[in-house]
């Protein structure tokens, strides 16, 4: 087992910039033993993705060399990496939805008899592969009908079928339910026992403890430490990643007198394809409360957020804010009433990447009397507003008039959060507020949520991350196929129970 | 209201790849067209112009002339003397306004290619207001005629705007096709109802009666056809520049151009913004037409525009969609057109060559942006991985 699969030595990669170049990888050494599960952790911008892109041939290092199974190699492109047995599984699956699972697995290396596809042979290959690895898939099912967990299994089977000896997985569990995560981690262990070397990039430290043989911690483009299986400690890892002491705070349950802020009464709506997205949803949000909405992605969360902010119309039912009807109000009116919205897709929905920071900070409040008159914007007020937010949210930038694209992902998210929280007086809808950002920034945002709670506003936290939901929420609702299938308080539930509800198990109509 | 929102939704995702159609691609390209860094814009444009001139030099060599001599003639013919400058500015005047019309639309992410149609309608209606409204002093009659031109141009653009805002019809195709309708409709109207009986029988270009002095734009230089139309363009450019920098409308317009979905979630009424933008763009197009018929021609002359509305696209793109940049782009284009005529006369270079150089400059400027855009697109896709 002690033969090295990959040795990366002295890898240095910098990206030239106009004013200064960014060193993404600074003299990084990494060696992987054959058959180990090697986890790489680090904050955003620590250089994890760059390093993996170098190994996968998508980027060329400025310096350093790579050995794979004892041979010095150059990897000019992903094709060469694949030839060497290195396969990367991306966060976004690269499957063809209209083909069957079997067809997707063999795509590119189809068994054929003449020019015809041999479907029976495909089925046999896939069934053999999947029973060998102990993961069940149905070869004739279409990928579009398969759950996300199954799709991920298909990706892995496809990689194994193509002869993967070294598997790179980038945040693979972000989209899975807790049960699926358990299965997935078991599968990884099984693969590693059979000799596949696995590199896992993740933000979720609890998973690291379960699965890792060794952990490499990156910070600012350098290796700051390597930890063996026996010595993995979540807190210590977090401190190595951030370079700061890490104390996860226990967030208190609210003690404010509870009054209803927002209530939904038998609300239904359609999705973009005109099908039912929400069915008869009723709940209420109280002052000083964080209401968690959990569920597997695409079970109506997006549509729920959209009807609350006024971007999607409600087909039936009513929404009330402070006992006032706001059903099907326009976004502008709803924002004027003090509802903020942190969308899940930072660049797609949360900001305009071509615009400067201060302009991004006023969208949605730009018509308030503080920031504008009837025709013109009040530029000096906008400057004050932006400077205040930059200071209060410790956004790392040299000036409010820098383009927002000059910020790191975590700082972009902070900019969005700052804007939305500042304009929220009654209710904040936060969708995946910590997705893809590092622990430090996430903790910071959680702290601000507590401040908002204390001010008497309510927060609807929509997240697929159960840890986040359980840690922050006072109450938790589970959304499954557009219906609320359970309400729990954080104190009286477990990830397992929520996971079952999220999978629609134990739900009787 | 809800149906309207759902229709907006059908267009909301167009900032996400993959592009569903070529029209989508064009739209997203223009939406992300603008560069942020002013210095680099100038540099890129300068390099593009130099490259295009070099390519043009090769063509001149091929037709057997000295390129240095040819370009000297071009420079002299466009800026070498007061008459040359006056002629250049005269050609630039309507280009400034059609350039602004295009820039206003493109900035908001609305690809209005119907400026030419608005221009024709504006020209005729302003001329009619000049001819048939009688007994007003210049101070009222002229602004009124200009306003009529702008309004009719705006109404013309209102239709594709309406189709886009409420039925999701692609504005590129709708606005482009309406140009043909506009040109033919106007020829029909002029020939049937408003033909000047004298000119009508002697010229192959049908025209209306002459416009009385009370509705004509004062000349800066009558000899070279330069009217205060150029001042109107420049003043409009400054007003627009101010609005983009300081007004709510400018902010919302730019933001909808950058990221439609983000603006929607920030409370911008995208349907209204689209419609409004179309109308403003059409009004500017109509005004450009009005300054032509009320200016140098003194009547509506059929087929007076040699693609002034379409040239507005090139001008706006060269100006990086900024109003003041558009003025510079228009003057540059005017210089090319005017100097090209001089080049043809003094050196034996066919006028077609200058048209090719014009085309080259535009191609190089936009190709450079296209390159950046595609590279950014690629980078984005690897980030997402």
Coordinates of N, CA and C in Angstrom, one line a residue, chain A residues 144-237:
Chain A
X144 N -32.2 11.7 -16.5 CA -33.1 12.8 -16.1 C -34.1 12.3 -15.0
X145 N -34.4 11.0 -15.0 CA -35.3 10.5 -14.0 C -34.6 10.1 -12.7
X146 N -33.3 10.1 -12.7 CA -32.6 9.6 -11.5 C -32.3 10.7 -10.5
X147 N -32.2 10.4 -9.2 CA -32.0 11.4 -8.2 C -30.5 11.8 -8.3
X148 N -30.2 13.0 -7.6 CA -28.9 13.5 -7.7 C -27.9 12.5 -7.1
X149 N -28.3 11.8 -6.1 CA -27.4 10.8 -5.5 C -27.0 9.7 -6.5
X150 N -28.0 9.2 -7.2 CA -27.8 8.2 -8.2 C -26.9 8.8 -9.4
X151 N -27.2 10.0 -9.7 CA -26.4 10.6 -10.8 C -24.9 10.6 -10.4
X152 N -24.7 10.9 -9.1 CA -23.3 10.9 -8.7 C -22.7 9.6 -8.8
X153 N -23.5 8.5 -8.4 CA -22.9 7.2 -8.5 C -22.6 6.9 -10.0
X154 N -23.5 7.4 -10.9 CA -23.2 7.1 -12.3 C -21.9 7.8 -12.7
X155 N -21.7 9.0 -12.2 CA -20.4 9.7 -12.6 C -19.2 8.8 -12.1
X156 N -19.3 8.2 -10.9 CA -18.2 7.4 -10.4 C -18.1 6.1 -11.2
X157 N -19.2 5.5 -11.5 CA -19.1 4.3 -12.3 C -18.5 4.5 -13.6
X158 N -18.8 5.7 -14.2 CA -18.3 6.1 -15.5 C -16.8 6.2 -15.4
X159 N -16.3 6.9 -14.3 CA -14.9 7.1 -14.1 C -14.2 5.7 -14.0
X160 N -14.8 4.8 -13.2 CA -14.2 3.5 -13.0 C -14.2 2.7 -14.3
X161 N -15.3 2.8 -15.1 CA -15.3 2.1 -16.4 C -14.2 2.6 -17.3
X162 N -13.9 3.9 -17.2 CA -12.9 4.5 -18.1 C -11.5 4.2 -17.5
X163 N -11.4 3.4 -16.5 CA -10.1 3.0 -15.9 C -9.5 4.0 -15.0
X164 N -10.3 4.7 -14.2 CA -9.7 5.6 -13.2 C -8.9 4.9 -12.2
X165 N -7.7 5.4 -12.0 CA -6.9 4.8 -10.9 C -6.8 5.9 -9.8
X166 N -6.9 7.2 -10.2 CA -6.8 8.3 -9.3 C -8.1 9.1 -9.6
X167 N -8.9 9.3 -8.6 CA -10.2 10.0 -8.7 C -10.1 11.3 -8.0
X168 N -10.4 12.4 -8.7 CA -10.4 13.7 -8.0 C -11.9 14.1 -7.8
X169 N -12.3 14.4 -6.6 CA -13.7 14.8 -6.4 C -13.8 16.2 -5.7
X170 N -14.5 17.1 -6.4 CA -14.5 18.4 -5.9 C -15.9 18.7 -5.2
X171 N -15.8 18.8 -4.0 CA -17.1 19.1 -3.2 C -18.2 18.1 -3.6
X172 N -18.0 16.8 -3.5 CA -19.0 15.9 -4.0 C -20.3 15.9 -3.2
X173 N -20.3 16.2 -1.9 CA -21.4 16.0 -1.1 C -22.3 17.2 -1.0
X174 N -22.0 18.3 -1.7 CA -22.8 19.5 -1.5 C -24.2 19.3 -1.9
X175 N -24.5 18.3 -2.8 CA -25.9 18.2 -3.3 C -26.6 17.0 -2.7
X176 N -26.0 16.3 -1.7 CA -26.6 15.1 -1.3 C -27.4 15.2 0.0
X177 N -28.4 14.3 0.3 CA -29.0 14.2 1.6 C -28.1 13.5 2.5
X178 N -28.4 13.6 3.8 CA -27.5 13.0 4.8 C -27.3 11.5 4.6
X179 N -28.4 10.8 4.2 CA -28.3 9.4 4.0 C -27.4 9.1 2.7
X180 N -27.7 9.9 1.7 CA -26.9 9.7 0.5 C -25.4 10.0 0.8
X181 N -25.1 11.0 1.7 CA -23.7 11.2 2.0 C -23.1 10.0 2.7
X182 N -23.9 9.4 3.6 CA -23.3 8.2 4.3 C -23.0 7.1 3.3
X183 N -23.9 6.9 2.4 CA -23.7 5.9 1.3 C -22.5 6.2 0.5
X184 N -22.4 7.5 0.2 CA -21.3 8.0 -0.7 C -20.0 7.8 0.0
X185 N -19.9 8.1 1.2 CA -18.6 8.0 1.9 C -18.2 6.5 2.1
X186 N -19.2 5.7 2.3 CA -18.9 4.2 2.3 C -18.4 3.7 1.0
X187 N -19.0 4.3 -0.1 CA -18.5 3.9 -1.4 C -17.1 4.3 -1.6
X188 N -16.7 5.5 -1.2 CA -15.4 6.0 -1.3 C -14.4 5.0 -0.6
X189 N -14.8 4.6 0.6 CA -13.9 3.7 1.3 C -13.7 2.4 0.6
X190 N -14.8 1.9 0.1 CA -14.7 0.6 -0.7 C -13.8 0.8 -1.9
X191 N -14.0 1.9 -2.6 CA -13.1 2.1 -3.8 C -11.6 2.2 -3.4
X192 N -11.4 2.8 -2.3 CA -10.0 2.9 -1.8 C -9.4 1.6 -1.4
X193 N -10.3 0.7 -0.8 CA -9.8 -0.6 -0.4 C -9.4 -1.4 -1.7
X194 N -10.1 -1.1 -2.8 CA -9.8 -1.8 -4.0 C -8.7 -1.2 -4.8
X195 N -8.1 -0.2 -4.2 CA -6.8 0.3 -4.8 C -7.0 1.6 -5.5
X196 N -8.2 2.2 -5.6 CA -8.3 3.5 -6.2 C -7.8 4.6 -5.3
X197 N -7.0 5.5 -5.8 CA -6.5 6.6 -5.0 C -7.6 7.7 -5.1
X198 N -7.9 8.3 -4.0 CA -9.0 9.3 -4.1 C -8.5 10.7 -3.5
X199 N -8.7 11.7 -4.2 CA -8.5 13.1 -3.7 C -9.8 13.7 -3.5
X200 N -10.1 14.2 -2.3 CA -11.4 14.7 -2.0 C -11.2 16.2 -1.6
X201 N -11.9 17.1 -2.3 CA -11.9 18.5 -1.8 C -13.2 18.8 -1.1
X202 N -13.2 19.3 0.0 CA -14.4 19.6 0.7 C -14.3 20.7 1.7
X203 N -15.5 21.3 2.0 CA -15.6 22.3 3.0 C -16.1 21.7 4.3
X204 N -16.6 20.5 4.2 CA -17.4 19.9 5.4 C -16.4 19.1 6.2
X205 N -16.0 19.7 7.3 CA -15.0 19.0 8.2 C -15.5 17.7 8.8
X206 N -16.8 17.6 9.2 CA -17.2 16.3 9.8 C -17.0 15.1 8.8
X207 N -17.2 15.4 7.5 CA -16.9 14.3 6.6 C -15.4 13.9 6.6
X208 N -14.6 14.9 6.7 CA -13.2 14.6 6.7 C -12.8 13.6 7.7
X209 N -13.3 13.7 8.9 CA -13.0 12.8 10.0 C -13.5 11.4 9.7
X210 N -14.6 11.3 9.0 CA -15.1 10.0 8.7 C -14.3 9.2 7.7
X211 N -13.8 9.9 6.7 CA -13.3 9.3 5.5 C -11.8 9.4 5.2
X212 N -11.2 10.4 5.8 CA -9.8 10.7 5.3 C -8.8 9.7 5.9
X213 N -7.8 9.3 5.0 CA -6.6 8.7 5.5 C -5.6 9.7 5.9
X214 N -5.5 10.8 5.1 CA -4.6 11.9 5.4 C -5.3 13.2 4.9
X215 N -4.9 14.2 5.6 CA -5.5 15.5 5.2 C -4.4 16.5 5.0
X216 N -4.4 17.2 3.8 CA -3.5 18.3 3.6 C -4.2 19.6 3.7
X217 N -3.7 20.5 4.5 CA -4.3 21.8 4.6 C -3.6 22.9 3.9
X218 N -4.3 23.6 3.0 CA -3.7 24.7 2.2 C -4.1 26.0 2.8
X219 N -3.2 27.0 2.8 CA -3.6 28.3 3.1 C -2.7 29.3 2.3
X220 N -3.4 30.2 1.7 CA -2.7 31.2 0.8 C -1.7 30.6 -0.1
X221 N -2.1 29.5 -0.7 CA -1.2 28.9 -1.7 C -0.1 28.0 -1.2
X222 N -0.1 27.8 0.1 CA 1.0 27.0 0.6 C 0.4 25.9 1.5
X223 N 1.2 24.8 1.6 CA 0.8 23.7 2.5 C 1.1 24.1 3.9
X224 N 0.1 24.2 4.8 CA 0.4 24.6 6.1 C 0.4 23.4 7.1
X225 N 0.1 22.2 6.6 CA 0.2 21.1 7.5 C -0.4 19.9 6.8
X226 N -0.1 18.7 7.4 CA -0.6 17.5 6.9 C -1.0 16.7 8.2
X227 N -2.1 16.1 8.2 CA -2.6 15.4 9.4 C -3.0 14.0 9.0
X228 N -2.5 13.0 9.8 CA -2.9 11.6 9.6 C -4.2 11.3 10.2
X229 N -4.8 10.2 9.8 CA -6.1 9.8 10.2 C -6.3 9.9 11.7
X230 N -5.3 9.4 12.4 CA -5.5 9.3 13.9 C -5.6 10.7 14.5
X231 N -5.0 11.7 13.9 CA -4.9 13.0 14.6 C -5.9 14.0 14.1
X232 N -6.9 13.6 13.3 CA -7.8 14.6 12.8 C -8.7 15.2 13.9
X233 N -8.6 16.5 13.9 CA -9.5 17.2 14.9 C -10.1 18.4 14.2
X234 N -11.4 18.4 14.1 CA -12.1 19.4 13.3 C -11.7 20.8 13.6
X235 N -11.6 21.1 14.9 CA -11.3 22.4 15.4 C -9.9 22.8 14.9
X236 N -9.0 21.8 15.1 CA -7.6 22.1 14.8 C -7.5 22.4 13.3
X237 N -8.2 21.6 12.5 CA -8.2 21.8 11.0 C -8.7 23.2 10.7

